[in-house]
Amino acid sequence: MLRRMMLAVSASDQIQKFVTRAPVARDVVARFVAGATQDDALAVTEALRERGLLVTLDYLGEHTADPERAAAVADEYISLLERLTAAGHTRGGAAEVSVKPTAVGLGLAEHGETTARENIAKIATAARAAGTTVTLDMEEHDRVDQVLRIQADLRGEFPDLGCVIQSYLRRSESDCAALAAASARVRLCKGAYDADGDVAFTDRREVDRSYVRCLRRLLDGPGYPMLATHDPRLIEIAGAQAILAGRPADRFEYQMLYGIRPAEQRRLAASGARVRIYLPYGSDWYGYLTRRLAERPANLTFFLRSLTSGR
Ligand code: FDA
């Protein structure tokens, strides 16, 4: 309920202006975001890799409203990939990139899907040249068909183009079955958006049960599963299911967000698992941050206290 309210309130332009201008917000942002620039992203990537972690970088921003901005976001990814390559981070896919389809044009009033597909193809071309991969984030539920269509269209040319599936959606088990049969790279998460009961499970236990059904589909199929969760129970179930499915440690990976359960990230990596950290950077952090706050009331309390105490 609080999560739902939080996501709804955060859509207000006035609240966004107030929060993004408050200097104290930056302390909280720094916990979840590498920084504003490519230099910041490169420095944190280096530090994570030194700890034996893999990385996926996200240039913050979503719901781009004009084609020029969408093209500029694609260019940002291309130059990021060049810098990651020069620093040796893309070797073997150690660092890859995650792209929000609405950041590269999916939500444009005209030709949104075509624009997003073209921009994603440009980024995927740069990633292939760098020896690494691209994964498409999943946003609001009414975008899922478009994103899956873009991925399916482009996989002929870029077989490694991955996508995210959110277990809170009722359709996701069947999407996982289809993607697993097509040997796709799939990042499975619970879902950070809000949707009504006709399309989504609204009870957290149902979302978790759906996650387990989805992860079984992915681990049992021929694709590459990327299990994105910080939930200790689901991490344990994933490990056990991978053993049952006969999957060696290098044939799937765990993924977590930068700043969340870092000790668990290191523990899993030290146990021999592949662990990838989702690392956002850029100045357009508001949407990302509000989803992190909505996931956890304790984060919200800390954030509100920092806004009102003036520190
Ligand atoms: P859950 O929310 O139950 O949390 C389990 C435990 O993790 C908590 O008890 C707490 O310890 C810790 N935790 C979780 N969130 C926290 C937070 N914000 N602050 C502090 N601790 C926290 N979603 C989406 O809709 N589309 C997408 O494309 C992606 N992409 C994505 C990539 C990667 C790599 C990850 C890890 C996650 C996403 N997500 C996402 C977000 C995802 O849907 C989900 O909202 C969060 O991962 C939180 O869900 P958990 O599975 O961690 O479980």
Short mmCIF file of C-alpha atoms and ligand atoms in Angstrom, two decimals:
data_model
loop_
_atom_site.label_atom_id
_atom_site.label_comp_id
_atom_site.label_asym_id
_atom_site.label_seq_id
_atom_site.Cartn_x
_atom_site.Cartn_y
_atom_site.Cartn_z
CA MET A 1 0.00 0.00 0.00
CA LEU A 2 2.77 2.42 1.03
CA ARG A 3 4.74 1.37 -2.04
CA ARG A 4 1.77 2.06 -4.29
CA MET A 5 1.20 5.48 -2.71
CA MET A 6 4.88 6.33 -2.97
CA LEU A 7 5.03 5.46 -6.66
CA ALA A 8 1.89 7.54 -7.32
CA VAL A 9 3.05 10.58 -5.30
CA SER A 10 6.48 10.52 -6.96
CA ALA A 11 4.81 11.14 -10.34
CA SER A 12 4.01 14.74 -9.28
CA ASP A 13 6.17 17.33 -11.08
CA GLN A 14 6.19 19.60 -8.02
CA ILE A 15 7.46 16.87 -5.72
CA GLN A 16 10.13 16.00 -8.27
CA LYS A 17 11.29 19.64 -8.41
CA PHE A 18 11.40 19.92 -4.61
CA VAL A 19 13.31 16.67 -4.12
CA THR A 20 15.84 17.10 -6.93
CA ARG A 21 16.71 20.62 -5.75
CA ALA A 22 17.23 19.63 -2.12
CA PRO A 23 21.00 19.38 -1.60
CA VAL A 24 20.58 16.77 1.14
CA ALA A 25 18.98 14.36 -1.32
CA ARG A 26 22.45 13.80 -2.75
CA ASP A 27 23.61 11.82 0.30
CA VAL A 28 20.87 9.32 -0.29
CA VAL A 29 21.38 9.28 -4.03
CA ALA A 30 25.09 8.48 -3.58
CA ARG A 31 24.16 5.20 -1.90
CA PHE A 32 22.45 3.90 -5.05
CA VAL A 33 24.11 5.80 -7.92
CA ALA A 34 27.78 5.86 -9.05
CA GLY A 35 27.72 9.60 -9.71
CA ALA A 36 26.76 12.04 -12.43
CA THR A 37 29.48 11.39 -15.01
CA GLN A 38 31.12 8.64 -17.07
CA ASP A 39 34.27 9.19 -14.97
CA ASP A 40 32.27 8.32 -11.84
CA ALA A 41 30.80 5.24 -13.56
CA LEU A 42 34.25 4.08 -14.69
CA ALA A 43 35.75 4.54 -11.22
CA VAL A 44 33.01 2.52 -9.48
CA THR A 45 33.16 -0.17 -12.20
CA GLU A 46 36.88 -0.52 -11.52
CA ALA A 47 36.28 -0.84 -7.77
CA LEU A 48 33.53 -3.46 -8.23
CA ARG A 49 35.65 -5.50 -10.61
CA GLU A 50 38.52 -5.48 -8.13
CA ARG A 51 36.10 -7.21 -5.74
CA GLY A 52 35.43 -9.95 -8.30
CA LEU A 53 32.03 -8.58 -9.37
CA LEU A 54 30.63 -8.18 -12.88
CA VAL A 55 28.83 -4.96 -13.80
CA THR A 56 25.94 -3.73 -15.92
CA LEU A 57 25.83 0.05 -16.38
CA ASP A 58 22.67 2.08 -16.74
CA TYR A 59 22.68 5.69 -17.95
CA LEU A 60 19.87 7.19 -15.86
CA GLY A 61 16.84 8.69 -17.57
CA GLU A 62 13.47 7.45 -18.82
CA HIS A 63 10.39 8.57 -20.74
CA THR A 64 12.38 10.64 -23.21
CA ALA A 65 10.04 13.08 -24.96
CA ASP A 66 11.89 13.97 -28.17
CA PRO A 67 13.85 12.02 -30.82
CA GLU A 68 17.00 14.16 -30.46
CA ARG A 69 17.25 13.34 -26.77
CA ALA A 70 16.66 9.64 -27.53
CA ALA A 71 19.54 9.71 -30.04
CA ALA A 72 21.75 11.52 -27.50
CA VAL A 73 21.08 8.75 -24.95
CA ALA A 74 22.19 6.14 -27.53
CA ASP A 75 25.36 8.20 -28.19
CA GLU A 76 26.07 8.32 -24.46
CA TYR A 77 25.96 4.51 -24.32
CA ILE A 78 28.22 4.23 -27.37
CA SER A 79 30.86 6.51 -25.87
CA LEU A 80 30.55 4.72 -22.51
CA LEU A 81 31.18 1.38 -24.25
CA GLU A 82 34.29 2.85 -25.93
CA ARG A 83 35.65 3.98 -22.58
CA LEU A 84 34.83 0.68 -20.88
CA THR A 85 36.65 -1.13 -23.70
CA ALA A 86 39.70 1.12 -23.45
CA ALA A 87 39.85 0.36 -19.71
CA GLY A 88 39.63 -3.41 -20.41
CA HIS A 89 36.28 -3.83 -18.63
CA THR A 90 34.26 -5.28 -21.52
CA ARG A 91 36.56 -8.26 -21.99
CA GLY A 92 34.54 -11.47 -21.66
CA GLY A 93 31.44 -9.37 -21.04
CA ALA A 94 32.63 -8.40 -17.53
CA ALA A 95 30.92 -5.03 -17.93
CA GLU A 96 27.83 -4.72 -20.12
CA VAL A 97 25.07 -2.10 -20.40
CA SER A 98 21.38 -1.95 -19.45
CA VAL A 99 19.04 0.26 -21.47
CA LYS A 100 15.58 1.57 -20.59
CA PRO A 101 13.53 1.41 -23.82
CA THR A 102 11.68 4.65 -23.01
CA ALA A 103 15.03 6.44 -22.58
CA VAL A 104 15.86 5.72 -26.24
CA GLY A 105 12.44 6.66 -27.59
CA LEU A 106 9.86 3.93 -26.94
CA GLY A 107 7.39 6.42 -25.47
CA LEU A 108 7.62 9.00 -28.27
CA ALA A 109 4.24 10.10 -29.59
CA GLU A 110 5.24 9.16 -33.13
CA HIS A 111 7.31 6.17 -34.31
CA GLY A 112 8.32 5.33 -30.73
CA GLU A 113 8.90 1.63 -31.30
CA THR A 114 10.85 2.18 -34.52
CA THR A 115 13.01 4.89 -32.92
CA ALA A 116 13.74 2.74 -29.86
CA ARG A 117 14.56 -0.28 -32.07
CA GLU A 118 17.00 1.78 -34.16
CA ASN A 119 18.72 3.28 -31.13
CA ILE A 120 18.97 -0.10 -29.41
CA ALA A 121 20.47 -1.59 -32.60
CA LYS A 122 23.14 1.15 -32.57
CA ILE A 123 24.00 0.43 -28.94
CA ALA A 124 24.04 -3.34 -29.61
CA THR A 125 26.41 -2.79 -32.56
CA ALA A 126 28.80 -0.87 -30.28
CA ALA A 127 28.48 -3.53 -27.57
CA ARG A 128 29.27 -6.32 -30.05
CA ALA A 129 32.37 -4.41 -31.22
CA ALA A 130 33.34 -4.10 -27.55
CA GLY A 131 32.86 -7.86 -26.99
CA THR A 132 29.96 -7.43 -24.61
CA THR A 133 26.16 -7.39 -24.35
CA VAL A 134 23.09 -5.20 -23.89
CA THR A 135 20.10 -5.97 -21.66
CA LEU A 136 16.76 -4.18 -22.06
CA ASP A 137 15.18 -3.08 -18.80
CA MET A 138 11.42 -3.60 -18.43
CA GLU A 139 9.29 -0.64 -17.41
CA GLU A 140 5.48 -0.26 -17.12
CA HIS A 141 3.44 -3.38 -17.92
CA ASP A 142 1.84 -1.88 -21.02
CA ARG A 143 5.29 -1.76 -22.65
CA VAL A 144 6.09 -5.46 -22.32
CA ASP A 145 4.82 -6.55 -25.75
CA GLN A 146 6.75 -3.77 -27.48
CA VAL A 147 10.00 -4.55 -25.66
CA LEU A 148 9.73 -8.28 -26.34
CA ARG A 149 9.01 -7.53 -30.00
CA ILE A 150 12.09 -5.30 -30.27
CA GLN A 151 14.22 -7.96 -28.61
CA ALA A 152 12.87 -10.72 -30.88
CA ASP A 153 13.39 -8.57 -34.01
CA LEU A 154 16.96 -7.69 -33.11
CA ARG A 155 18.06 -11.09 -31.83
CA GLY A 156 18.52 -12.30 -35.42
CA GLU A 157 21.43 -9.88 -35.64
CA PHE A 158 22.33 -9.68 -31.93
CA PRO A 159 21.57 -13.09 -30.37
CA ASP A 160 22.90 -11.92 -26.98
CA LEU A 161 20.44 -9.02 -26.65
CA GLY A 162 18.80 -9.68 -23.28
CA CYS A 163 15.62 -8.48 -21.63
CA VAL A 164 14.07 -8.23 -18.18
CA ILE A 165 11.02 -10.19 -17.06
CA GLN A 166 9.13 -9.09 -13.93
CA SER A 167 7.59 -11.88 -11.85
CA TYR A 168 4.82 -9.61 -10.51
CA LEU A 169 3.10 -9.83 -13.90
CA ARG A 170 0.71 -12.75 -14.39
CA ARG A 171 1.97 -13.32 -17.93
CA SER A 172 5.62 -13.74 -16.92
CA GLU A 173 5.82 -17.50 -16.45
CA SER A 174 4.64 -17.99 -20.00
CA ASP A 175 7.02 -15.26 -21.27
CA CYS A 176 9.87 -17.05 -19.47
CA ALA A 177 8.92 -20.36 -21.07
CA ALA A 178 8.95 -18.78 -24.55
CA LEU A 179 12.22 -16.92 -23.97
CA ALA A 180 13.91 -19.99 -22.48
CA ALA A 181 12.84 -22.07 -25.51
CA ALA A 182 14.38 -19.37 -27.72
CA SER A 183 17.70 -19.59 -25.75
CA ALA A 184 17.49 -15.92 -24.74
CA ARG A 185 19.40 -14.04 -22.06
CA VAL A 186 16.78 -13.16 -19.46
CA ARG A 187 17.11 -11.07 -16.31
CA LEU A 188 14.40 -12.08 -13.86
CA CYS A 189 13.32 -9.56 -11.20
CA LYS A 190 10.19 -9.09 -9.07
CA GLY A 191 9.19 -5.76 -10.67
CA ALA A 192 9.46 -2.21 -9.35
CA TYR A 193 6.32 -0.75 -10.95
CA ASP A 194 2.68 -0.76 -10.03
CA ALA A 195 -0.15 -2.55 -11.84
CA ASP A 196 -3.70 -3.66 -11.15
CA GLY A 197 -4.72 -7.15 -10.09
CA ASP A 198 -5.99 -8.12 -13.52
CA VAL A 199 -2.44 -8.08 -14.94
CA ALA A 200 -0.28 -8.37 -11.82
CA PHE A 201 -0.02 -10.29 -8.56
CA THR A 202 -0.60 -7.75 -5.82
CA ASP A 203 0.29 -10.02 -2.87
CA ARG A 204 4.08 -10.18 -2.25
CA ARG A 205 3.92 -13.93 -1.54
CA GLU A 206 2.28 -14.47 -4.92
CA VAL A 207 5.03 -12.42 -6.58
CA ASP A 208 7.65 -14.61 -4.85
CA ARG A 209 5.91 -17.83 -5.90
CA SER A 210 5.74 -16.53 -9.46
CA TYR A 211 9.48 -15.73 -9.25
CA VAL A 212 10.19 -19.37 -8.35
CA ARG A 213 8.07 -20.67 -11.23
CA CYS A 214 9.82 -18.29 -13.63
CA LEU A 215 13.33 -19.15 -12.43
CA ARG A 216 12.58 -22.86 -12.88
CA ARG A 217 11.51 -22.22 -16.47
CA LEU A 218 14.70 -20.28 -17.14
CA LEU A 219 17.13 -22.62 -15.38
CA ASP A 220 15.58 -25.69 -17.03
CA GLY A 221 15.83 -24.19 -20.54
CA PRO A 222 18.82 -23.63 -22.84
CA GLY A 223 19.08 -19.82 -22.41
CA TYR A 224 21.17 -17.73 -20.01
CA PRO A 225 19.30 -16.84 -16.78
CA MET A 226 20.24 -13.73 -14.79
CA LEU A 227 18.55 -13.94 -11.41
CA ALA A 228 18.14 -10.38 -10.17
CA THR A 229 17.03 -10.32 -6.55
CA HIS A 230 18.34 -9.48 -3.07
CA ASP A 231 15.83 -11.81 -1.44
CA PRO A 232 17.82 -14.39 0.60
CA ARG A 233 15.14 -17.07 0.23
CA LEU A 234 14.98 -16.72 -3.54
CA ILE A 235 18.78 -16.71 -3.82
CA GLU A 236 18.87 -19.99 -1.91
CA ILE A 237 16.12 -21.52 -4.04
CA ALA A 238 17.90 -20.38 -7.22
CA GLY A 239 21.14 -22.05 -6.10
CA ALA A 240 19.36 -25.31 -5.29
CA GLN A 241 17.37 -25.25 -8.53
CA ALA A 242 20.54 -24.63 -10.58
CA ILE A 243 22.08 -27.76 -9.06
CA LEU A 244 18.92 -29.76 -9.81
CA ALA A 245 18.94 -28.44 -13.39
CA GLY A 246 22.60 -29.46 -13.75
CA ARG A 247 23.74 -25.90 -14.42
CA PRO A 248 27.37 -25.15 -13.63
CA ALA A 249 28.17 -21.84 -11.90
CA ASP A 250 29.30 -20.21 -15.15
CA ARG A 251 25.97 -20.88 -16.95
CA PHE A 252 23.84 -18.42 -14.99
CA GLU A 253 24.36 -15.39 -12.80
CA TYR A 254 22.98 -13.54 -9.80
CA GLN A 255 22.41 -9.82 -10.11
CA MET A 256 21.88 -7.09 -7.52
CA LEU A 257 21.58 -3.34 -7.46
CA TYR A 258 24.51 -1.13 -6.52
CA GLY A 259 24.29 -0.20 -2.83
CA ILE A 260 21.91 -2.99 -1.80
CA ARG A 261 23.22 -5.90 0.32
CA PRO A 262 26.89 -5.37 -0.69
CA ALA A 263 28.13 -7.98 1.82
CA GLU A 264 25.86 -10.58 0.21
CA GLN A 265 27.16 -9.56 -3.23
CA ARG A 266 30.73 -10.27 -2.09
CA ARG A 267 29.78 -13.47 -0.26
CA LEU A 268 28.12 -14.96 -3.34
CA ALA A 269 31.03 -13.97 -5.60
CA ALA A 270 33.51 -15.49 -3.12
CA SER A 271 31.52 -18.75 -3.23
CA GLY A 272 32.33 -19.02 -6.97
CA ALA A 273 29.05 -17.66 -8.38
CA ARG A 274 28.89 -15.09 -11.15
CA VAL A 275 27.50 -11.91 -9.58
CA ARG A 276 26.71 -8.79 -11.58
CA ILE A 277 25.97 -5.38 -10.10
CA TYR A 278 23.51 -3.01 -11.77
CA LEU A 279 25.27 0.34 -11.63
CA PRO A 280 23.34 3.50 -12.56
CA TYR A 281 25.01 6.83 -13.27
CA GLY A 282 23.89 10.23 -14.55
CA SER A 283 22.04 13.19 -13.14
CA ASP A 284 18.49 12.07 -13.96
CA TRP A 285 18.20 9.91 -10.84
CA TYR A 286 14.73 10.83 -9.57
CA GLY A 287 12.66 7.97 -11.08
CA TYR A 288 15.27 5.35 -10.12
CA LEU A 289 15.59 6.66 -6.57
CA THR A 290 11.84 6.78 -5.91
CA ARG A 291 11.55 3.12 -6.92
CA ARG A 292 14.35 2.22 -4.46
CA LEU A 293 12.59 4.19 -1.71
CA ALA A 294 9.22 2.63 -2.49
CA GLU A 295 10.72 -0.86 -2.13
CA ARG A 296 11.74 -0.25 1.44
CA PRO A 297 9.97 1.94 3.99
CA ALA A 298 13.21 2.21 6.02
CA ASN A 299 14.88 3.97 3.06
CA LEU A 300 11.95 6.36 2.83
CA THR A 301 12.11 7.29 6.53
CA PHE A 302 15.85 7.95 6.23
CA PHE A 303 15.30 10.05 3.12
CA LEU A 304 12.46 12.14 4.58
CA ARG A 305 14.44 12.73 7.78
CA SER A 306 17.43 13.98 5.77
CA LEU A 307 15.19 16.35 3.79
CA THR A 308 13.54 17.84 6.86
CA SER A 309 16.58 17.98 9.15
CA GLY A 310 18.54 20.05 6.63
CA ARG A 311 21.65 17.83 6.71
P1 FDA B 1 12.50 -7.63 -1.99
O1 FDA B 1 11.99 -6.30 -2.39
O2 FDA B 1 11.58 -8.57 -1.32
O3 FDA B 1 13.78 -7.42 -1.11
C1 FDA B 1 14.50 -8.48 -0.50
C2 FDA B 1 15.53 -7.87 0.45
O4 FDA B 1 16.49 -7.11 -0.31
C3 FDA B 1 14.94 -6.86 1.43
O5 FDA B 1 14.46 -7.49 2.57
C4 FDA B 1 16.14 -5.96 1.69
O6 FDA B 1 17.04 -6.57 2.57
C5 FDA B 1 16.81 -5.90 0.35
N1 FDA B 1 16.31 -4.76 -0.46
C6 FDA B 1 15.52 -4.83 -1.57
N2 FDA B 1 15.29 -3.60 -2.08
C7 FDA B 1 15.94 -2.73 -1.28
C8 FDA B 1 16.12 -1.33 -1.30
N3 FDA B 1 15.56 -0.57 -2.24
N4 FDA B 1 16.86 -0.78 -0.34
C9 FDA B 1 17.45 -1.52 0.62
N5 FDA B 1 17.35 -2.87 0.68
C10 FDA B 1 16.60 -3.47 -0.25
N6 FDA B 1 12.59 -3.82 -11.83
C11 FDA B 1 11.83 -3.59 -12.91
O7 FDA B 1 10.60 -3.41 -12.79
N7 FDA B 1 12.39 -3.53 -14.15
C12 FDA B 1 13.71 -3.74 -14.35
O8 FDA B 1 14.18 -3.68 -15.49
C13 FDA B 1 14.52 -4.02 -13.21
N8 FDA B 1 15.86 -4.26 -13.35
C14 FDA B 1 16.57 -4.73 -12.27
C15 FDA B 1 17.89 -5.16 -12.43
C16 FDA B 1 18.58 -5.71 -11.37
C17 FDA B 1 19.96 -6.21 -11.58
C18 FDA B 1 17.95 -5.83 -10.11
C19 FDA B 1 18.66 -6.46 -8.95
C20 FDA B 1 16.66 -5.36 -9.92
C21 FDA B 1 15.97 -4.81 -10.99
N9 FDA B 1 14.68 -4.34 -10.82
C22 FDA B 1 13.93 -4.05 -11.95
C23 FDA B 1 14.12 -4.10 -9.46
C24 FDA B 1 13.34 -5.29 -8.95
O9 FDA B 1 12.16 -5.45 -9.69
C25 FDA B 1 12.96 -5.13 -7.47
O10 FDA B 1 12.15 -4.00 -7.33
C26 FDA B 1 14.14 -5.00 -6.52
O11 FDA B 1 15.19 -5.83 -6.92
C27 FDA B 1 13.74 -5.42 -5.10
O12 FDA B 1 13.23 -6.72 -5.11
P2 FDA B 1 13.97 -8.00 -4.45
O13 FDA B 1 13.91 -9.12 -5.40
O14 FDA B 1 15.33 -7.63 -4.01
O15 FDA B 1 13.04 -8.42 -3.25
#
